[in-house]
Every structure is written in C-alpha cells, then in structure tokens.
Amino acid sequence: MINCDDIISLITSSCQIIPIITEPDDLKDIHLSYSIIEIVNRSSHTNEYLSKLSNTKIVKSVGTVLTKEDVDMCYDNSIPIVFSPHFDIDLVNYCKSKLIYIIPGVSNATEIMSAYNAGINIVKFFPCPSKDKIQELKQYSKVFQHLKLYYIVTGGVTIDTYKEILDIPNVIAVGSTSIKNIDNSING
C-alpha cells in the first residue's frame, strides 16, 4: 500500500500540480511528465480514462469517490490513491481495508481534526475558490503546524492563485482542472 511519505515524495518530485481530468479531451492536454493525475469519477467514462493511461508511469488517482462501490471500482483498476470531497469515517475505513490511500476533503477545523484522528495525514482542502478561503487555509496551517498533516488544495485553484497556495506551509500540491500545461520547472 502506498503511504503518506510515498505520496509526498511523489508529488514534491514533480511540479506540485495534480491535473484533474474531467473529460476525455483533457488527457491530450497534460504532460506525461506529471507524477500523479486525478481522474474525476463523475461519469461512465472513468474506466476508459484509466485504460488510456495504463501504459504510462503516471500514478493514477480517482476523485469524487463517494461510496464503497466507487472504492471497489478503484480497487479493481489497481488505483492506489483516491480523493473524496468529504470526510466519511466509514469510507476511510473501507479504503484502508482495500489498501487504498484515501485523501478526504475537509473545509473546517472539525473536519481536519476528525481526519487526523482517523489516521489521515494528507487531506484535500476543498473547495478553495477565493482569497478568503486561501486566508482560512493559512490560519489552519498555523494552528495545526505541529501535527504531521499536509494539504492538497483543490476546487477553484487557478493560474492566478496556485503559487500563493503552494507557498503555504504544509501544502504539498494543488489540483486543478484549469492548470494542465505548466512546465515541470515552475518551482525551480
């Protein structure tokens, strides 16, 4: 099973942007040098997207995982990482039983601590569509800085906001549907 340190190493060895794939045409827009991508599980095409990427070195993850059936589909496709837009302890435990690393969505201090207390060290801060939410995340980063807790920020991240977000301590990546063609040298 992939673990927290593996994910951090995987993400930080690349450009810290996780392209989020929502449509078949999105696949042609991404550089195959990304270390991880997220396929959104909102349509019957999820398996098709996964099969198109089967011969790449990209680590595939699936997002919008809401149910045990979604987890089973990921397990059947050897997906090591899933993203959920919410924190659900039953879903977390089911993923653990399938040896799938779940990154649950959180948007407030209670959800952050619930995820942490469930053994989660990487959370998806979702959504983050405004400067107010970025400021909120900066505060959470300070409050929880002594925990081994990391954030992947999604939901509204744009070309104009991603650098500010990546500068927040313990933010290891951003995920975006609109940022797919950034050169992997952005951090250097």
Short mmCIF file of C-alpha atoms in Angstrom, two decimals:
data_model
loop_
_atom_site.label_atom_id
_atom_site.label_comp_id
_atom_site.label_asym_id
_atom_site.label_seq_id
_atom_site.Cartn_x
_atom_site.Cartn_y
_atom_site.Cartn_z
CA MET A 1 0.00 0.00 0.00
CA ILE A 2 1.23 3.48 -0.83
CA ASN A 3 1.73 5.63 2.27
CA CYS A 4 1.86 9.30 3.22
CA ASP A 5 5.62 9.62 2.73
CA ASP A 6 5.39 7.94 -0.69
CA ILE A 7 2.73 10.41 -1.81
CA ILE A 8 4.67 13.42 -0.53
CA SER A 9 7.83 12.22 -2.28
CA LEU A 10 5.92 11.52 -5.49
CA ILE A 11 4.27 14.94 -5.55
CA THR A 12 7.24 17.02 -4.48
CA SER A 13 9.49 15.34 -7.05
CA SER A 14 7.30 16.91 -9.73
CA CYS A 15 5.72 20.34 -10.11
CA GLN A 16 3.23 20.02 -7.23
CA ILE A 17 0.26 20.34 -9.58
CA ILE A 18 -2.16 17.48 -9.96
CA PRO A 19 -4.08 17.79 -13.22
CA ILE A 20 -7.73 16.89 -12.69
CA ILE A 21 -9.23 15.06 -15.65
CA THR A 22 -12.98 15.53 -16.12
CA GLU A 23 -13.40 14.95 -19.87
CA PRO A 24 -11.74 12.61 -22.40
CA ASP A 25 -10.16 15.55 -24.23
CA ASP A 26 -8.38 16.59 -21.03
CA LEU A 27 -5.97 13.69 -21.45
CA LYS A 28 -4.41 15.20 -24.56
CA ASP A 29 -3.75 18.46 -22.69
CA ILE A 30 -1.49 17.07 -19.97
CA HIS A 31 2.23 16.49 -19.98
CA LEU A 32 3.11 12.89 -19.29
CA SER A 33 5.87 14.17 -17.03
CA TYR A 34 3.40 14.77 -14.20
CA SER A 35 3.90 12.25 -11.44
CA ILE A 36 0.23 11.95 -10.49
CA ILE A 37 -3.12 12.82 -12.02
CA GLU A 38 -6.68 12.65 -10.75
CA ILE A 39 -9.45 11.17 -12.86
CA VAL A 40 -12.81 12.52 -11.69
CA ASN A 41 -15.34 9.75 -11.12
CA ARG A 42 -18.45 11.59 -12.30
CA SER A 43 -19.26 9.70 -15.46
CA SER A 44 -19.34 6.28 -17.02
CA HIS A 45 -16.05 7.13 -18.76
CA THR A 46 -13.81 6.71 -15.71
CA ASN A 47 -12.69 3.21 -16.72
CA GLU A 48 -11.99 4.47 -20.27
CA TYR A 49 -9.74 7.25 -18.94
CA LEU A 50 -7.90 4.79 -16.73
CA SER A 51 -7.29 2.36 -19.58
CA LYS A 52 -5.87 5.15 -21.79
CA LEU A 53 -3.25 5.78 -19.11
CA SER A 54 -2.45 2.15 -18.35
CA ASN A 55 0.93 2.23 -20.11
CA THR A 56 2.24 5.41 -18.52
CA LYS A 57 4.38 5.91 -15.44
CA ILE A 58 1.88 8.43 -14.09
CA VAL A 59 0.31 7.38 -10.80
CA LYS A 60 -3.40 7.43 -11.38
CA SER A 61 -5.79 8.53 -8.67
CA VAL A 62 -9.55 8.80 -8.76
CA GLY A 63 -11.51 11.72 -7.38
CA THR A 64 -15.10 12.20 -6.28
CA VAL A 65 -15.08 8.83 -4.57
CA LEU A 66 -18.30 8.79 -2.58
CA THR A 67 -19.30 5.18 -1.98
CA LYS A 68 -17.92 1.72 -1.29
CA GLU A 69 -18.84 0.82 -4.87
CA ASP A 70 -16.58 3.64 -6.08
CA VAL A 71 -13.78 2.24 -3.91
CA ASP A 72 -14.38 -1.23 -5.35
CA MET A 73 -14.07 0.16 -8.90
CA CYS A 74 -10.75 1.75 -7.91
CA TYR A 75 -9.56 -1.48 -6.31
CA ASP A 76 -10.48 -3.43 -9.46
CA ASN A 77 -8.39 -0.95 -11.51
CA SER A 78 -5.39 -1.04 -9.12
CA ILE A 79 -5.79 2.62 -8.16
CA PRO A 80 -3.57 3.32 -5.13
CA ILE A 81 -4.96 6.77 -4.21
CA VAL A 82 -8.49 8.15 -4.07
CA PHE A 83 -9.85 11.60 -3.30
CA SER A 84 -13.20 12.21 -1.66
CA PRO A 85 -14.85 15.64 -1.47
CA HIS A 86 -15.79 14.96 2.15
CA PHE A 87 -14.65 13.18 5.30
CA ASP A 88 -16.54 9.94 5.98
CA ILE A 89 -15.05 7.60 8.59
CA ASP A 90 -16.79 4.56 7.07
CA LEU A 91 -15.33 5.35 3.65
CA VAL A 92 -11.88 5.90 5.21
CA ASN A 93 -12.03 2.53 6.95
CA TYR A 94 -13.26 0.77 3.81
CA CYS A 95 -10.38 2.23 1.79
CA LYS A 96 -7.93 1.10 4.45
CA SER A 97 -9.38 -2.43 4.28
CA LYS A 98 -8.74 -2.39 0.50
CA LEU A 99 -5.21 -0.96 0.98
CA ILE A 100 -6.15 2.21 -0.90
CA TYR A 101 -4.87 5.56 0.38
CA ILE A 102 -7.78 7.97 0.76
CA ILE A 103 -7.35 11.73 0.80
CA PRO A 104 -10.63 13.06 2.18
CA GLY A 105 -11.97 16.54 1.61
CA VAL A 106 -12.07 18.93 4.54
CA SER A 107 -13.14 22.54 4.83
CA ASN A 108 -13.04 23.38 8.53
CA ALA A 109 -11.11 22.69 11.73
CA THR A 110 -13.51 19.98 12.94
CA GLU A 111 -13.16 18.01 9.71
CA ILE A 112 -9.39 18.45 9.72
CA MET A 113 -9.13 17.04 13.24
CA SER A 114 -11.60 14.22 12.51
CA ALA A 115 -9.47 13.16 9.55
CA TYR A 116 -6.27 13.43 11.58
CA ASN A 117 -7.77 11.40 14.44
CA ALA A 118 -8.71 8.72 11.89
CA GLY A 119 -5.04 8.37 10.94
CA ILE A 120 -5.16 10.58 7.85
CA ASN A 121 -2.05 12.72 7.29
CA ILE A 122 -2.92 14.19 3.90
CA VAL A 123 -6.23 15.99 3.43
CA LYS A 124 -7.82 17.67 0.46
CA PHE A 125 -8.72 21.26 1.36
CA PHE A 126 -11.86 21.71 -0.72
CA PRO A 127 -13.13 23.96 -2.10
CA CYS A 128 -10.74 26.90 -2.27
CA PRO A 129 -12.27 29.28 -4.81
CA SER A 130 -11.45 32.63 -3.19
CA LYS A 131 -8.85 34.72 -1.38
CA ASP A 132 -10.94 34.29 1.80
CA LYS A 133 -10.54 30.51 1.63
CA ILE A 134 -6.81 30.89 0.99
CA GLN A 135 -6.55 33.07 4.11
CA GLU A 136 -8.54 30.46 6.05
CA LEU A 137 -6.14 27.73 4.92
CA LYS A 138 -3.18 29.87 6.02
CA GLN A 139 -4.73 30.03 9.50
CA TYR A 140 -5.35 26.27 9.62
CA SER A 141 -1.77 25.69 8.55
CA LYS A 142 -0.57 27.74 11.52
CA VAL A 143 -2.99 26.18 14.01
CA PHE A 144 -2.15 22.61 13.02
CA GLN A 145 1.55 23.15 12.20
CA HIS A 146 2.80 20.84 14.95
CA LEU A 147 0.88 17.87 13.50
CA LYS A 148 2.25 15.77 10.67
CA LEU A 149 -0.60 16.99 8.45
CA TYR A 150 -0.38 18.00 4.80
CA TYR A 151 -2.80 19.63 2.39
CA ILE A 152 -3.64 19.17 -1.26
CA VAL A 153 -5.80 22.10 -2.31
CA THR A 154 -8.47 21.76 -4.99
CA GLY A 155 -11.73 23.34 -6.09
CA GLY A 156 -11.18 26.75 -7.60
CA VAL A 157 -7.38 26.77 -7.86
CA THR A 158 -6.35 28.89 -10.85
CA ILE A 159 -3.24 30.04 -12.64
CA ASP A 160 -3.56 33.26 -10.58
CA THR A 161 -3.77 31.57 -7.16
CA TYR A 162 -1.75 28.37 -7.26
CA LYS A 163 1.64 29.92 -6.38
CA GLU A 164 0.24 31.68 -3.31
CA ILE A 165 -1.38 28.43 -2.21
CA LEU A 166 1.80 26.39 -2.73
CA ASP A 167 3.68 28.90 -0.54
CA ILE A 168 1.51 27.98 2.47
CA PRO A 169 3.38 25.69 4.89
CA ASN A 170 2.35 22.03 4.65
CA VAL A 171 0.59 22.48 1.30
CA ILE A 172 2.21 19.82 -0.84
CA ALA A 173 0.16 20.25 -4.03
CA VAL A 174 -2.75 21.84 -5.78
CA GLY A 175 -5.21 20.07 -8.03
CA SER A 176 -6.88 21.88 -10.87
CA THR A 177 -8.97 21.28 -13.94
CA SER A 178 -7.70 24.51 -15.49
CA ILE A 179 -3.94 24.11 -14.93
CA LYS A 180 -2.57 21.30 -17.06
CA ASN A 181 0.17 22.74 -19.23
CA ILE A 182 2.55 24.14 -16.64
CA ASP A 183 6.17 23.24 -17.25
CA ASN A 184 7.60 21.00 -14.53
CA SER A 185 10.25 23.60 -13.82
CA ILE A 186 7.86 26.07 -12.15
CA ASN A 187 9.40 25.51 -8.75
CA GLY A 188 12.96 25.93 -9.89
#
